[in-house]
mmCIF file of C-alpha atoms in Angstrom:
data_model
loop_
_atom_site.group_PDB
_atom_site.id
_atom_site.type_symbol
_atom_site.label_atom_id
_atom_site.label_comp_id
_atom_site.label_asym_id
_atom_site.label_seq_id
_atom_site.Cartn_x
_atom_site.Cartn_y
_atom_site.Cartn_z
ATOM 1 C CA MET C 16 0.000 0.000 0.000
ATOM 2 C CA MET C 17 2.833 2.409 0.850
ATOM 3 C CA LEU C 18 4.427 1.925 -2.594
ATOM 4 C CA LYS C 19 1.060 2.485 -4.258
ATOM 5 C CA ASN C 20 0.664 5.815 -2.439
ATOM 6 C CA ALA C 21 4.226 6.845 -3.329
ATOM 7 C CA ASN C 22 3.228 7.501 -6.968
ATOM 8 C CA PHE C 23 6.271 6.146 -8.814
ATOM 9 C CA LYS C 24 4.664 6.599 -12.247
ATOM 10 C CA ASP C 25 7.870 8.142 -13.603
ATOM 11 C CA LEU C 26 9.781 4.857 -13.237
ATOM 12 C CA ASN C 27 10.094 2.306 -16.030
ATOM 13 C CA GLN C 28 7.856 -0.413 -14.610
ATOM 14 C CA ALA C 29 9.055 -3.039 -17.089
ATOM 15 C CA GLU C 30 12.678 -2.523 -15.984
ATOM 16 C CA ILE C 31 11.695 -2.606 -12.300
ATOM 17 C CA THR C 32 9.764 -5.851 -12.833
ATOM 18 C CA LYS C 33 12.700 -7.389 -14.734
ATOM 19 C CA ALA C 34 15.127 -6.366 -11.986
ATOM 20 C CA MET C 35 12.908 -7.919 -9.323
ATOM 21 C CA LYS C 36 12.666 -11.150 -11.321
ATOM 22 C CA ASP C 37 16.455 -11.188 -11.732
ATOM 23 C CA VAL C 38 16.926 -10.797 -7.978
ATOM 24 C CA LEU C 39 14.341 -13.452 -7.113
ATOM 25 C CA SER C 40 15.697 -15.945 -9.653
ATOM 26 C CA GLU C 41 19.272 -15.186 -8.585
ATOM 27 C CA SER C 42 20.196 -14.236 -12.165
ATOM 28 C CA GLU C 43 23.213 -12.083 -12.885
ATOM 29 C CA LEU C 44 22.336 -8.473 -12.085
ATOM 30 C CA LYS C 45 23.042 -5.488 -14.346
ATOM 31 C CA ILE C 46 24.450 -3.450 -11.437
ATOM 32 C CA ASP C 47 25.852 -4.311 -8.016
ATOM 33 C CA ASP C 48 24.063 -3.562 -4.726
ATOM 34 C CA MET C 49 26.196 -0.544 -3.881
ATOM 35 C CA THR C 50 25.543 1.127 -7.250
ATOM 36 C CA ALA C 51 21.837 0.302 -6.996
ATOM 37 C CA ASN C 52 21.657 1.930 -3.561
ATOM 38 C CA VAL C 53 23.420 5.071 -4.795
ATOM 39 C CA VAL C 54 21.054 5.333 -7.780
ATOM 40 C CA ILE C 55 17.961 4.795 -5.619
ATOM 41 C CA GLN C 56 19.087 7.336 -3.007
ATOM 42 C CA ARG C 57 19.848 9.919 -5.685
ATOM 43 C CA TYR C 58 16.481 9.301 -7.346
ATOM 44 C CA MET C 59 14.631 9.663 -4.021
ATOM 45 C CA THR C 60 16.512 12.861 -3.121
ATOM 46 C CA ILE C 61 15.779 14.488 -6.479
ATOM 47 C CA ARG C 62 12.172 13.311 -6.352
ATOM 48 C CA GLN C 63 11.663 14.784 -2.853
ATOM 49 C CA GLU C 64 13.234 18.094 -3.926
ATOM 50 C CA LEU C 65 10.981 18.359 -6.987
ATOM 51 C CA LEU C 66 7.932 17.395 -4.957
ATOM 52 C CA GLY C 67 8.862 19.995 -2.339
ATOM 53 C CA GLN C 68 9.251 22.708 -4.976
ATOM 54 C CA ALA C 69 5.832 21.899 -6.447
ATOM 55 C CA ASN C 70 4.183 21.852 -3.006
ATOM 56 C CA LYS C 71 5.843 25.147 -2.056
ATOM 57 C CA ALA C 72 4.476 26.826 -5.196
ATOM 58 C CA LYS C 73 0.963 25.428 -4.612
ATOM 59 C CA GLY C 74 1.054 26.529 -0.978
ATOM 60 C CA GLU C 75 2.206 30.051 -1.835
ATOM 61 C CA GLU C 76 -0.540 30.371 -4.455
ATOM 62 C CA PHE C 77 -3.149 29.146 -1.951
ATOM 63 C CA LEU C 78 -1.956 31.566 0.752
ATOM 64 C CA GLU C 79 -1.881 34.525 -1.665
ATOM 65 C CA LYS C 80 -5.557 33.950 -2.500
ATOM 66 C CA ASN C 81 -6.517 33.042 1.065
ATOM 67 C CA LYS C 82 -5.210 36.269 2.602
ATOM 68 C CA LEU C 83 -7.665 38.225 0.440
ATOM 69 C CA ASN C 84 -10.521 36.749 2.497
ATOM 70 C CA ASP C 85 -11.767 39.506 4.838
ATOM 71 C CA SER C 86 -11.952 37.186 7.849
ATOM 72 C CA VAL C 87 -8.361 35.934 7.469
ATOM 73 C CA GLN C 88 -5.588 37.734 9.320
ATOM 74 C CA VAL C 89 -1.845 37.419 8.726
ATOM 75 C CA SER C 90 0.747 37.535 11.506
ATOM 76 C CA GLY C 91 4.254 38.929 11.151
ATOM 77 C CA SER C 92 5.620 35.407 10.665
ATOM 78 C CA GLY C 93 3.285 34.754 7.725
ATOM 79 C CA LEU C 94 0.849 32.565 9.660
ATOM 80 C CA GLN C 95 -2.689 33.076 8.398
ATOM 81 C CA TYR C 96 -5.559 32.562 10.807
ATOM 82 C CA LYS C 97 -9.247 33.070 11.340
ATOM 83 C CA ILE C 98 -10.491 33.422 14.908
ATOM 84 C CA ILE C 99 -13.916 31.793 14.983
ATOM 85 C CA ILE C 100 -14.524 32.156 18.732
ATOM 86 C CA PRO C 101 -12.017 34.255 20.718
ATOM 87 C CA GLY C 102 -12.566 32.371 23.977
ATOM 88 C CA SER C 103 -11.916 33.712 27.462
ATOM 89 C CA GLU C 104 -9.307 36.273 28.422
ATOM 90 C CA LEU C 105 -7.063 33.467 29.698
ATOM 91 C CA LYS C 106 -4.663 32.677 26.836
ATOM 92 C CA PRO C 107 -1.873 30.114 26.778
ATOM 93 C CA SER C 108 1.803 30.972 26.748
ATOM 94 C CA ALA C 109 4.522 28.930 25.069
ATOM 95 C CA GLN C 110 5.311 27.237 28.406
ATOM 96 C CA ASP C 111 1.731 26.067 29.048
ATOM 97 C CA THR C 112 0.020 22.812 28.143
ATOM 98 C CA VAL C 113 -3.285 22.939 26.285
ATOM 99 C CA SER C 114 -6.146 20.467 25.948
ATOM 100 C CA VAL C 115 -7.602 20.686 22.446
ATOM 101 C CA TYR C 116 -9.674 19.060 19.785
ATOM 102 C CA TYR C 117 -8.161 19.560 16.343
ATOM 103 C CA ARG C 118 -8.395 18.555 12.706
ATOM 104 C CA GLY C 119 -5.478 18.869 10.277
ATOM 105 C CA THR C 120 -5.832 18.925 6.487
ATOM 106 C CA LEU C 121 -3.787 19.684 3.425
ATOM 107 C CA ILE C 122 -4.879 22.569 1.190
ATOM 108 C CA ASP C 123 -6.737 20.092 -1.042
ATOM 109 C CA GLY C 124 -8.867 18.998 1.934
ATOM 110 C CA THR C 125 -7.077 15.692 2.577
ATOM 111 C CA GLU C 126 -7.294 15.007 6.315
ATOM 112 C CA PHE C 127 -4.037 13.808 7.856
ATOM 113 C CA ASP C 128 -4.973 13.875 11.540
ATOM 114 C CA SER C 129 -7.940 14.580 13.787
ATOM 115 C CA SER C 130 -8.979 14.293 17.398
ATOM 116 C CA MET C 131 -12.458 15.708 16.775
ATOM 117 C CA GLY C 132 -14.168 12.353 17.347
ATOM 118 C CA ASN C 133 -12.267 11.555 20.542
ATOM 119 C CA ALA C 134 -14.114 11.396 23.846
ATOM 120 C CA GLU C 135 -11.386 13.432 25.534
ATOM 121 C CA PRO C 136 -9.329 16.340 24.184
ATOM 122 C CA VAL C 137 -5.646 15.832 23.400
ATOM 123 C CA LYS C 138 -2.984 17.533 25.554
ATOM 124 C CA PHE C 139 -0.001 19.282 23.982
ATOM 125 C CA PRO C 140 2.753 21.439 25.447
ATOM 126 C CA VAL C 141 2.419 24.647 23.398
ATOM 127 C CA ASN C 142 6.160 24.775 22.711
ATOM 128 C CA ALA C 143 6.354 21.134 21.547
ATOM 129 C CA VAL C 144 4.390 21.421 18.300
ATOM 130 C CA ILE C 145 5.113 22.966 14.907
ATOM 131 C CA PRO C 146 5.819 26.727 15.079
ATOM 132 C CA GLY C 147 2.644 27.829 13.259
ATOM 133 C CA TRP C 148 0.439 25.788 15.560
ATOM 134 C CA SER C 149 2.258 27.079 18.649
ATOM 135 C CA GLU C 150 1.920 30.690 17.497
ATOM 136 C CA GLY C 151 -1.733 30.340 16.540
ATOM 137 C CA ILE C 152 -3.017 28.631 19.679
ATOM 138 C CA GLN C 153 -1.694 31.544 21.763
ATOM 139 C CA MET C 154 -4.098 33.910 19.963
ATOM 140 C CA ILE C 155 -7.228 32.475 21.563
ATOM 141 C CA GLY C 156 -8.408 31.844 25.102
ATOM 142 C CA GLU C 157 -10.065 28.873 26.758
ATOM 143 C CA GLY C 158 -13.225 27.964 24.871
ATOM 144 C CA GLY C 159 -11.850 29.574 21.719
ATOM 145 C CA LYS C 160 -11.799 28.198 18.197
ATOM 146 C CA ILE C 161 -9.333 29.096 15.469
ATOM 147 C CA ARG C 162 -8.496 28.016 11.935
ATOM 148 C CA LEU C 163 -4.784 28.123 11.135
ATOM 149 C CA TYR C 164 -3.352 28.293 7.612
ATOM 150 C CA ILE C 165 0.260 27.320 8.187
ATOM 151 C CA PRO C 166 2.925 27.983 5.526
ATOM 152 C CA SER C 167 5.386 25.137 5.089
ATOM 153 C CA GLU C 168 8.216 27.015 6.797
ATOM 154 C CA LEU C 169 6.069 27.217 9.967
ATOM 155 C CA ALA C 170 5.096 23.534 9.651
ATOM 156 C CA TYR C 171 7.464 20.708 8.688
ATOM 157 C CA GLY C 172 9.408 22.573 5.993
ATOM 158 C CA ALA C 173 11.193 20.368 3.460
ATOM 159 C CA GLN C 174 10.698 17.246 5.601
ATOM 160 C CA GLN C 175 8.109 14.594 4.852
ATOM 161 C CA ALA C 176 5.943 14.059 7.961
ATOM 162 C CA GLY C 177 4.246 10.686 7.822
ATOM 163 C CA PRO C 178 2.624 9.202 4.752
ATOM 164 C CA VAL C 179 0.368 12.179 3.877
ATOM 165 C CA ILE C 180 2.299 15.383 4.642
ATOM 166 C CA GLN C 181 4.762 15.820 1.793
ATOM 167 C CA PRO C 182 7.784 18.154 1.758
ATOM 168 C CA ASN C 183 6.881 21.874 1.891
ATOM 169 C CA SER C 184 3.181 21.242 2.502
ATOM 170 C CA THR C 185 0.972 24.114 3.633
ATOM 171 C CA LEU C 186 -1.297 22.854 6.417
ATOM 172 C CA ILE C 187 -4.723 23.856 7.712
ATOM 173 C CA PHE C 188 -5.768 23.200 11.306
ATOM 174 C CA ASP C 189 -9.116 23.728 13.002
ATOM 175 C CA VAL C 190 -8.421 23.928 16.732
ATOM 176 C CA ASP C 191 -10.847 24.074 19.668
ATOM 177 C CA LEU C 192 -9.036 25.146 22.843
ATOM 178 C CA VAL C 193 -10.766 23.352 25.716
ATOM 179 C CA LYS C 194 -8.422 24.012 28.641
ATOM 180 C CA ILE C 195 -5.114 25.630 29.533
ATOM 181 C CA ASP C 196 -2.827 24.137 32.168
ATOM 182 C CA LYS C 197 -0.614 27.054 33.148
ATOM 183 C CA ALA C 198 3.059 26.250 33.600
ATOM 184 C CA LYS C 199 4.177 26.133 37.195
ATOM 185 C CA VAL C 200 6.502 28.980 38.012
ATOM 186 C CA GLU C 201 9.298 27.818 40.249
ATOM 187 C CA GLU C 202 10.224 30.219 42.978
ATOM 188 C CA ALA C 203 13.846 31.216 43.305
ATOM 189 C CA PRO C 204 15.508 29.799 46.420
ATOM 190 C CA LYS C 205 15.426 32.240 49.307
ATOM 191 C CA SER C 206 18.800 33.442 50.490
ATOM 192 C CA LYS C 207 19.628 33.186 54.183
#
């Protein structure tokens, strides 16, 4: 299934099939293992770079159009967001832990993760998630809801993240902030 989702349509399938048959039948191979590994690694690197470039362009085009929406705001970092419900005055800081329900999608609507159907919200330290998510969640208070449009550089950048999030993907998150657990401030030791 993973190979099917990888979309290797640019490879010569007849040659791949022949190579697999040669390996399985222990026939003499056209190239040695070391050369094959170098070729495969180079192919995968180039493929990821091209995929990342295409995703970056699609994401930039999406964000350019999206920021024209009157209800969408843009932060100094380039994060786009829409506050649906502002929530209470109590907002999280980067050191806090939040309990949330969330749904993450690609710009084409493909869902890659969701906790919306869970009985209990998910807990995250605010400073332990992708930068765009961390920045955005701090804009609302308890009971708030926000939609985040996260440019790739505030998400996973050029890295693939799991089977669905490709290099340089722009991500969309709907986040419901249920509860904030404020970080405990440690008191400085008292001098004698």
